[in-house]
PDB file of C-alpha atoms in Angstrom:
ATOM      1  CA  LYS A   1      17.596 -12.312  12.990  1.00  0.00           C
ATOM      2  CA  ALA A   2      20.288 -10.302  11.575  1.00  0.00           C
ATOM      3  CA  GLY A   3      19.655  -8.492   8.337  1.00  0.00           C
ATOM      4  CA  VAL A   4      21.868  -8.018   5.114  1.00  0.00           C
ATOM      5  CA  THR A   5      25.432  -6.726   6.056  1.00  0.00           C
ATOM      6  CA  GLN A   6      27.434  -4.913   3.655  1.00  0.00           C
ATOM      7  CA  THR A   7      31.139  -3.925   4.256  1.00  0.00           C
ATOM      8  CA  PRO A   8      32.872  -1.483   3.887  1.00  0.00           C
ATOM      9  CA  ARG A   9      30.167   1.270   3.835  1.00  0.00           C
ATOM     10  CA  TYR A  10      32.335   3.615   2.262  1.00  0.00           C
ATOM     11  CA  LEU A  11      35.192   3.546  -0.010  1.00  0.00           C
ATOM     12  CA  ILE A  12      37.416   5.855  -1.948  1.00  0.00           C
ATOM     13  CA  LYS A  13      39.557   4.409  -4.679  1.00  0.00           C
ATOM     14  CA  THR A  14      41.599   5.882  -7.614  1.00  0.00           C
ATOM     15  CA  ARG A  15      41.238   5.155 -11.270  1.00  0.00           C
ATOM     16  CA  GLY A  16      42.918   1.897 -12.300  1.00  0.00           C
ATOM     17  CA  GLN A  17      42.631   0.446  -8.947  1.00  0.00           C
ATOM     18  CA  GLN A  18      40.475  -2.578  -8.287  1.00  0.00           C
ATOM     19  CA  VAL A  19      38.270  -3.011  -5.042  1.00  0.00           C
ATOM     20  CA  THR A  20      36.447  -5.848  -3.525  1.00  0.00           C
ATOM     21  CA  LEU A  21      32.992  -5.519  -1.710  1.00  0.00           C
ATOM     22  CA  SER A  22      31.613  -7.901   0.639  1.00  0.00           C
ATOM     23  CA  CYS A  23      27.921  -8.949   1.410  1.00  0.00           C
ATOM     24  CA  SER A  24      26.590 -11.268   4.145  1.00  0.00           C
ATOM     25  CA  PRO A  25      23.150 -12.212   3.451  1.00  0.00           C
ATOM     26  CA  ILE A  26      20.241 -13.251   5.789  1.00  0.00           C
ATOM     27  CA  SER A  27      21.111 -16.654   7.738  1.00  0.00           C
ATOM     28  CA  GLY A  28      19.552 -19.270   5.676  1.00  0.00           C
ATOM     29  CA  HIS A  29      19.231 -17.180   2.490  1.00  0.00           C
ATOM     30  CA  ARG A  30      21.376 -18.837  -0.325  1.00  0.00           C
ATOM     31  CA  SER A  31      20.915 -16.115  -3.072  1.00  0.00           C
ATOM     32  CA  VAL A  32      22.874 -12.932  -3.384  1.00  0.00           C
ATOM     33  CA  SER A  33      22.149 -10.417  -5.914  1.00  0.00           C
ATOM     34  CA  TRP A  34      24.275  -7.129  -6.697  1.00  0.00           C
ATOM     35  CA  TYR A  35      22.855  -3.846  -7.692  1.00  0.00           C
ATOM     36  CA  GLN A  36      24.618  -0.666  -8.978  1.00  0.00           C
ATOM     37  CA  GLN A  37      22.697   2.456  -8.238  1.00  0.00           C
ATOM     38  CA  THR A  38      23.607   5.862  -9.635  1.00  0.00           C
ATOM     39  CA  PRO A  39      21.264   8.894  -9.953  1.00  0.00           C
ATOM     40  CA  GLY A  40      21.406   8.629 -13.779  1.00  0.00           C
ATOM     41  CA  GLN A  41      20.919   5.038 -14.407  1.00  0.00           C
ATOM     42  CA  GLY A  42      18.827   4.125 -11.229  1.00  0.00           C
ATOM     43  CA  LEU A  43      19.034   0.684  -9.978  1.00  0.00           C
ATOM     44  CA  GLN A  44      20.739  -2.093 -12.385  1.00  0.00           C
ATOM     45  CA  PHE A  45      21.314  -5.511 -11.902  1.00  0.00           C
ATOM     46  CA  LEU A  46      24.784  -6.974 -11.961  1.00  0.00           C
ATOM     47  CA  PHE A  47      24.726 -10.663 -11.292  1.00  0.00           C
ATOM     48  CA  GLU A  48      23.481 -13.215  -8.918  1.00  0.00           C
ATOM     49  CA  TYR A  49      24.905 -15.865  -7.119  1.00  0.00           C
ATOM     50  CA  PHE A  50      23.129 -19.033  -5.721  1.00  0.00           C
ATOM     51  CA  SER A  51      24.692 -21.757  -4.070  1.00  0.00           C
ATOM     52  CA  GLU A  52      28.256 -20.713  -5.246  1.00  0.00           C
ATOM     53  CA  THR A  53      27.382 -20.254  -8.823  1.00  0.00           C
ATOM     54  CA  GLN A  54      26.531 -17.426 -10.867  1.00  0.00           C
ATOM     55  CA  ARG A  55      22.856 -17.756 -12.206  1.00  0.00           C
ATOM     56  CA  ASN A  56      22.036 -14.667 -13.778  1.00  0.00           C
ATOM     57  CA  LYS A  57      24.094 -11.926 -15.217  1.00  0.00           C
ATOM     58  CA  GLY A  58      23.535  -8.128 -16.216  1.00  0.00           C
ATOM     59  CA  ASN A  59      24.898  -6.158 -18.922  1.00  0.00           C
ATOM     60  CA  PHE A  60      28.054  -4.874 -17.206  1.00  0.00           C
ATOM     61  CA  PRO A  61      31.576  -5.336 -18.615  1.00  0.00           C
ATOM     62  CA  GLY A  62      33.961  -8.009 -17.469  1.00  0.00           C
ATOM     63  CA  ARG A  63      35.836  -5.808 -15.028  1.00  0.00           C
ATOM     64  CA  PHE A  64      32.983  -6.403 -12.684  1.00  0.00           C
ATOM     65  CA  SER A  65      33.032  -9.984 -11.015  1.00  0.00           C
ATOM     66  CA  GLY A  66      31.628 -11.847  -8.210  1.00  0.00           C
ATOM     67  CA  ARG A  67      31.677 -15.069  -6.122  1.00  0.00           C
ATOM     68  CA  GLN A  68      29.970 -16.663  -3.506  1.00  0.00           C
ATOM     69  CA  PHE A  69      31.412 -18.693  -0.631  1.00  0.00           C
ATOM     70  CA  SER A  70      29.840 -22.186   0.966  1.00  0.00           C
ATOM     71  CA  ASN A  71      28.619 -19.905   3.751  1.00  0.00           C
ATOM     72  CA  SER A  72      26.583 -17.901   1.074  1.00  0.00           C
ATOM     73  CA  ARG A  73      28.580 -14.694   1.758  1.00  0.00           C
ATOM     74  CA  SER A  74      29.202 -13.031  -1.516  1.00  0.00           C
ATOM     75  CA  GLU A  75      31.991 -10.573  -2.850  1.00  0.00           C
ATOM     76  CA  MET A  76      32.116  -8.478  -5.932  1.00  0.00           C
ATOM     77  CA  ASN A  77      35.011  -7.207  -7.358  1.00  0.00           C
ATOM     78  CA  VAL A  78      35.658  -4.290  -9.994  1.00  0.00           C
ATOM     79  CA  SER A  79      38.909  -4.122 -11.734  1.00  0.00           C
ATOM     80  CA  THR A  80      40.637  -1.218 -13.585  1.00  0.00           C
ATOM     81  CA  LEU A  81      38.242   1.386 -11.819  1.00  0.00           C
ATOM     82  CA  GLU A  82      36.700   4.366 -13.895  1.00  0.00           C
ATOM     83  CA  LEU A  83      35.263   7.259 -12.816  1.00  0.00           C
ATOM     84  CA  GLY A  84      31.853   6.132 -13.998  1.00  0.00           C
ATOM     85  CA  ASP A  85      31.935   3.203 -11.362  1.00  0.00           C
ATOM     86  CA  SER A  86      31.246   5.527  -8.860  1.00  0.00           C
ATOM     87  CA  ALA A  87      27.908   4.279  -7.299  1.00  0.00           C
ATOM     88  CA  LEU A  88      26.086   2.801  -4.312  1.00  0.00           C
ATOM     89  CA  TYR A  89      26.663  -1.072  -4.721  1.00  0.00           C
ATOM     90  CA  LEU A  90      23.737  -2.953  -3.158  1.00  0.00           C
ATOM     91  CA  CYS A  91      23.100  -6.468  -2.399  1.00  0.00           C
ATOM     92  CA  ALA A  92      19.982  -8.089  -1.932  1.00  0.00           C
ATOM     93  CA  SER A  93      19.344 -11.534  -0.104  1.00  0.00           C
ATOM     94  CA  SER A  94      16.992 -13.859  -0.797  1.00  0.00           C
ATOM     95  CA  THR A  95      16.153 -17.889  -0.173  1.00  0.00           C
ATOM     96  CA  GLY A  96      16.394 -18.398  -4.219  1.00  0.00           C
ATOM     97  CA  THR A  97      14.143 -21.092  -3.814  1.00  0.00           C
ATOM     98  CA  GLY A  98      10.392 -20.366  -4.076  1.00  0.00           C
ATOM     99  CA  GLN A  99      10.132 -17.492  -1.738  1.00  0.00           C
ATOM    100  CA  LEU A 100      10.620 -14.291  -3.888  1.00  0.00           C
ATOM    101  CA  GLU A 101      11.219 -11.527  -1.403  1.00  0.00           C
ATOM    102  CA  ALA A 102      14.487  -9.751  -1.709  1.00  0.00           C
ATOM    103  CA  PHE A 103      16.211  -7.842   1.069  1.00  0.00           C
ATOM    104  CA  PHE A 104      18.644  -5.379   0.612  1.00  0.00           C
ATOM    105  CA  GLY A 105      22.044  -4.486   2.788  1.00  0.00           C
ATOM    106  CA  GLN A 106      22.557  -0.792   3.314  1.00  0.00           C
ATOM    107  CA  GLY A 107      25.090  -0.641   0.640  1.00  0.00           C
ATOM    108  CA  THR A 108      28.815   0.382  -0.026  1.00  0.00           C
ATOM    109  CA  ARG A 109      29.192   3.906  -1.354  1.00  0.00           C
ATOM    110  CA  LEU A 110      32.192   3.681  -3.705  1.00  0.00           C
ATOM    111  CA  THR A 111      33.763   6.841  -5.013  1.00  0.00           C
ATOM    112  CA  VAL A 112      36.488   6.677  -7.890  1.00  0.00           C
ATOM    113  CA  VAL A 113      38.721   9.892  -8.073  1.00  0.00           C
TER     114      VAL A 113
ATOM    115  CA  GLY B   1      14.617  -7.020 -23.890  1.00  0.00           C
ATOM    116  CA  GLU B   2      13.492  -6.516 -20.017  1.00  0.00           C
ATOM    117  CA  ASN B   3      12.336  -3.091 -19.186  1.00  0.00           C
ATOM    118  CA  VAL B   4       9.974  -1.569 -16.862  1.00  0.00           C
ATOM    119  CA  GLU B   5       8.885   2.165 -17.101  1.00  0.00           C
ATOM    120  CA  GLN B   6       7.541   4.135 -14.017  1.00  0.00           C
ATOM    121  CA  HIS B   7       5.721   7.327 -13.897  1.00  0.00           C
ATOM    122  CA  PRO B   8       5.574   9.799 -12.742  1.00  0.00           C
ATOM    123  CA  SER B   9       8.914  10.623 -12.066  1.00  0.00           C
ATOM    124  CA  THR B  10       8.148  13.192  -9.224  1.00  0.00           C
ATOM    125  CA  LEU B  11       4.882  13.387  -7.267  1.00  0.00           C
ATOM    126  CA  SER B  12       3.926  16.149  -4.760  1.00  0.00           C
ATOM    127  CA  VAL B  13       0.909  15.658  -2.613  1.00  0.00           C
ATOM    128  CA  GLN B  14      -0.681  17.287   0.384  1.00  0.00           C
ATOM    129  CA  GLU B  15      -0.870  15.425   3.678  1.00  0.00           C
ATOM    130  CA  GLY B  16      -4.072  13.243   3.419  1.00  0.00           C
ATOM    131  CA  ASP B  17      -4.365  13.146  -0.157  1.00  0.00           C
ATOM    132  CA  SER B  18      -3.789   9.693  -2.202  1.00  0.00           C
ATOM    133  CA  ALA B  19      -0.786   8.888  -4.462  1.00  0.00           C
ATOM    134  CA  VAL B  20      -0.910   6.692  -7.294  1.00  0.00           C
ATOM    135  CA  ILE B  21       2.432   5.458  -8.829  1.00  0.00           C
ATOM    136  CA  LYS B  22       2.232   3.431 -12.207  1.00  0.00           C
ATOM    137  CA  CYS B  23       4.649   0.874 -14.054  1.00  0.00           C
ATOM    138  CA  THR B  24       4.794  -1.067 -17.098  1.00  0.00           C
ATOM    139  CA  TYR B  25       6.686  -3.979 -17.767  1.00  0.00           C
ATOM    140  CA  SER B  26       8.007  -5.431 -21.098  1.00  0.00           C
ATOM    141  CA  ASP B  27       8.717  -9.263 -20.306  1.00  0.00           C
ATOM    142  CA  SER B  28       5.493 -11.145 -20.383  1.00  0.00           C
ATOM    143  CA  ALA B  29       7.270 -13.797 -18.328  1.00  0.00           C
ATOM    144  CA  SER B  30       7.642 -11.568 -15.418  1.00  0.00           C
ATOM    145  CA  ASN B  31       5.425 -12.732 -12.511  1.00  0.00           C
ATOM    146  CA  TYR B  32       6.632 -11.097  -9.349  1.00  0.00           C
ATOM    147  CA  PHE B  33       6.174  -7.343  -8.817  1.00  0.00           C
ATOM    148  CA  PRO B  34       7.502  -5.867  -5.700  1.00  0.00           C
ATOM    149  CA  TRP B  35       7.650  -2.207  -4.402  1.00  0.00           C
ATOM    150  CA  TYR B  36      10.676  -0.818  -2.630  1.00  0.00           C
ATOM    151  CA  LYS B  37      10.689   2.633  -0.727  1.00  0.00           C
ATOM    152  CA  GLN B  38      14.005   4.218  -0.268  1.00  0.00           C
ATOM    153  CA  GLU B  39      14.498   7.124   2.028  1.00  0.00           C
ATOM    154  CA  LEU B  40      17.510   9.541   1.701  1.00  0.00           C
ATOM    155  CA  GLY B  41      20.889   7.549   2.406  1.00  0.00           C
ATOM    156  CA  LYS B  42      18.948   4.260   3.344  1.00  0.00           C
ATOM    157  CA  ARG B  43      18.713   0.903   1.717  1.00  0.00           C
ATOM    158  CA  PRO B  44      15.683   0.148  -0.588  1.00  0.00           C
ATOM    159  CA  GLN B  45      12.934  -1.484   1.829  1.00  0.00           C
ATOM    160  CA  LEU B  46      10.254  -3.787   0.667  1.00  0.00           C
ATOM    161  CA  ILE B  47       7.031  -2.502   1.354  1.00  0.00           C
ATOM    162  CA  ILE B  48       4.531  -4.614  -0.486  1.00  0.00           C
ATOM    163  CA  ASP B  49       4.716  -7.060  -3.292  1.00  0.00           C
ATOM    164  CA  ILE B  50       2.207  -9.101  -5.867  1.00  0.00           C
ATOM    165  CA  ARG B  51       2.169 -12.160  -7.695  1.00  0.00           C
ATOM    166  CA  SER B  52       0.861 -12.533 -11.276  1.00  0.00           C
ATOM    167  CA  ASN B  53      -1.898 -14.858 -10.066  1.00  0.00           C
ATOM    168  CA  VAL B  54      -3.231 -12.103  -7.698  1.00  0.00           C
ATOM    169  CA  GLY B  55      -5.146  -8.675  -9.031  1.00  0.00           C
ATOM    170  CA  GLU B  56      -4.721  -6.728  -5.862  1.00  0.00           C
ATOM    171  CA  LYS B  57      -3.621  -6.710  -2.567  1.00  0.00           C
ATOM    172  CA  LYS B  58      -3.627  -4.464   0.333  1.00  0.00           C
ATOM    173  CA  ASP B  59      -1.687  -3.877   3.258  1.00  0.00           C
ATOM    174  CA  GLN B  60      -3.272  -0.746   5.428  1.00  0.00           C
ATOM    175  CA  ARG B  61      -2.910   2.153   3.567  1.00  0.00           C
ATOM    176  CA  ILE B  62      -1.075   0.709   0.723  1.00  0.00           C
ATOM    177  CA  ALA B  63      -2.252  -1.294  -2.300  1.00  0.00           C
ATOM    178  CA  VAL B  64      -1.002  -2.575  -5.480  1.00  0.00           C
ATOM    179  CA  THR B  65      -2.815  -3.679  -8.418  1.00  0.00           C
ATOM    180  CA  LEU B  66      -1.917  -5.735 -11.453  1.00  0.00           C
ATOM    181  CA  ASN B  67      -3.380  -5.987 -14.999  1.00  0.00           C
ATOM    182  CA  LYS B  68      -1.516  -8.801 -16.618  1.00  0.00           C
ATOM    183  CA  THR B  69      -3.068  -8.470 -20.093  1.00  0.00           C
ATOM    184  CA  ALA B  70      -1.973  -4.737 -20.099  1.00  0.00           C
ATOM    185  CA  LYS B  71       1.358  -5.409 -18.353  1.00  0.00           C
ATOM    186  CA  HIS B  72       0.705  -2.708 -15.835  1.00  0.00           C
ATOM    187  CA  PHE B  73       0.912  -2.546 -12.106  1.00  0.00           C
ATOM    188  CA  SER B  74       0.282   0.440  -9.902  1.00  0.00           C
ATOM    189  CA  LEU B  75       0.924   1.514  -6.050  1.00  0.00           C
ATOM    190  CA  HIS B  76      -1.727   3.210  -4.283  1.00  0.00           C
ATOM    191  CA  ILE B  77      -1.061   5.215  -1.154  1.00  0.00           C
ATOM    192  CA  THR B  78      -4.119   6.775   0.820  1.00  0.00           C
ATOM    193  CA  GLU B  79      -4.067   8.987   3.524  1.00  0.00           C
ATOM    194  CA  THR B  80      -0.446  10.100   2.805  1.00  0.00           C
ATOM    195  CA  GLN B  81       1.732  11.331   5.904  1.00  0.00           C
ATOM    196  CA  PRO B  82       5.087  13.240   5.754  1.00  0.00           C
ATOM    197  CA  GLU B  83       7.008  10.027   6.695  1.00  0.00           C
ATOM    198  CA  ASP B  84       5.685   8.707   3.205  1.00  0.00           C
ATOM    199  CA  SER B  85       8.051  11.302   1.566  1.00  0.00           C
ATOM    200  CA  ALA B  86      10.683   8.963  -0.067  1.00  0.00           C
ATOM    201  CA  VAL B  87      11.446   7.434  -3.592  1.00  0.00           C
ATOM    202  CA  TYR B  88       9.454   4.543  -4.628  1.00  0.00           C
ATOM    203  CA  PHE B  89      10.543   1.922  -6.944  1.00  0.00           C
ATOM    204  CA  CYS B  90       8.589  -0.891  -8.859  1.00  0.00           C
ATOM    205  CA  ALA B  91      10.280  -3.951 -10.128  1.00  0.00           C
ATOM    206  CA  ALA B  92       9.637  -7.070 -12.101  1.00  0.00           C
ATOM    207  CA  SER B  93      11.073 -10.510 -11.805  1.00  0.00           C
ATOM    208  CA  LYS B  94      10.253 -14.018 -13.647  1.00  0.00           C
ATOM    209  CA  GLY B  95      10.274 -15.473 -10.134  1.00  0.00           C
ATOM    210  CA  GLY B  96      10.938 -19.116  -9.694  1.00  0.00           C
ATOM    211  CA  GLY B  97      13.232 -18.382  -7.171  1.00  0.00           C
ATOM    212  CA  TYR B  98      15.568 -16.285  -9.263  1.00  0.00           C
ATOM    213  CA  ASN B  99      16.740 -13.462  -7.656  1.00  0.00           C
ATOM    214  CA  LYS B 100      16.792 -10.705 -10.407  1.00  0.00           C
ATOM    215  CA  LEU B 101      14.850  -7.691 -10.219  1.00  0.00           C
ATOM    216  CA  ILE B 102      14.417  -5.071 -13.291  1.00  0.00           C
ATOM    217  CA  PHE B 103      13.747  -2.028 -11.630  1.00  0.00           C
ATOM    218  CA  GLY B 104      11.911   1.060 -12.719  1.00  0.00           C
ATOM    219  CA  ALA B 105      13.574   4.480 -12.563  1.00  0.00           C
ATOM    220  CA  GLY B 106      12.037   5.578  -9.439  1.00  0.00           C
ATOM    221  CA  THR B 107       9.425   8.115  -8.318  1.00  0.00           C
ATOM    222  CA  ARG B 108      10.363  10.870  -5.638  1.00  0.00           C
ATOM    223  CA  LEU B 109       7.063  11.365  -3.449  1.00  0.00           C
ATOM    224  CA  ALA B 110       6.849  14.664  -1.338  1.00  0.00           C
ATOM    225  CA  VAL B 111       4.014  14.814   1.031  1.00  0.00           C
ATOM    226  CA  HIS B 112       3.597  18.170   2.316  1.00  0.00           C
ATOM    227  CA  PRO B 113       1.898  19.006   5.888  1.00  0.00           C
TER     228      PRO B 113
END
């Protein structure tokens, strides 16, 4: 059974640009959550998508958005990039119904210059 | 608000010793408490979890305890080995299938041979 796959693994962008990250969950999992990991702030919840709907949202500005497709793959988008957006972005896959375990992808390392 | 405090931030032990990491959560509605291990450059990996209807859970050298009244939960690692060296994160969730984890700041564990 394939694990959680995130693409790309690394990205370098310039301030003001936008970026799209992708996450393919474990087969059969319908929930995808996104997290930002930085040395200073740790692991912070961005949002969760379940069955193509945003079900939970963290305290991030509107520049951070996401969506989920009918095959449960999810994308997150960050517009008007700032230097402070440099981080490891992780997604976590879960069934979203009852079973609580969440499994992480290997992450996308975003560097904003 | 939702908050999880984790202590200590760093922990250094000799091989064979025990290690204990403690977390406190603020939201009394939390009912699922996973622990993740993250090695350098790798994804967080679920190592053990506990639900609010259980006071203790063991898996070989790892155990987790939960005190709902005090809103405390702890990770215990016995007979530590150098390969246990990593950053450990506790987290809390309201469950119900929701894939939203509130993480502690992490504990960097170093096991010295």
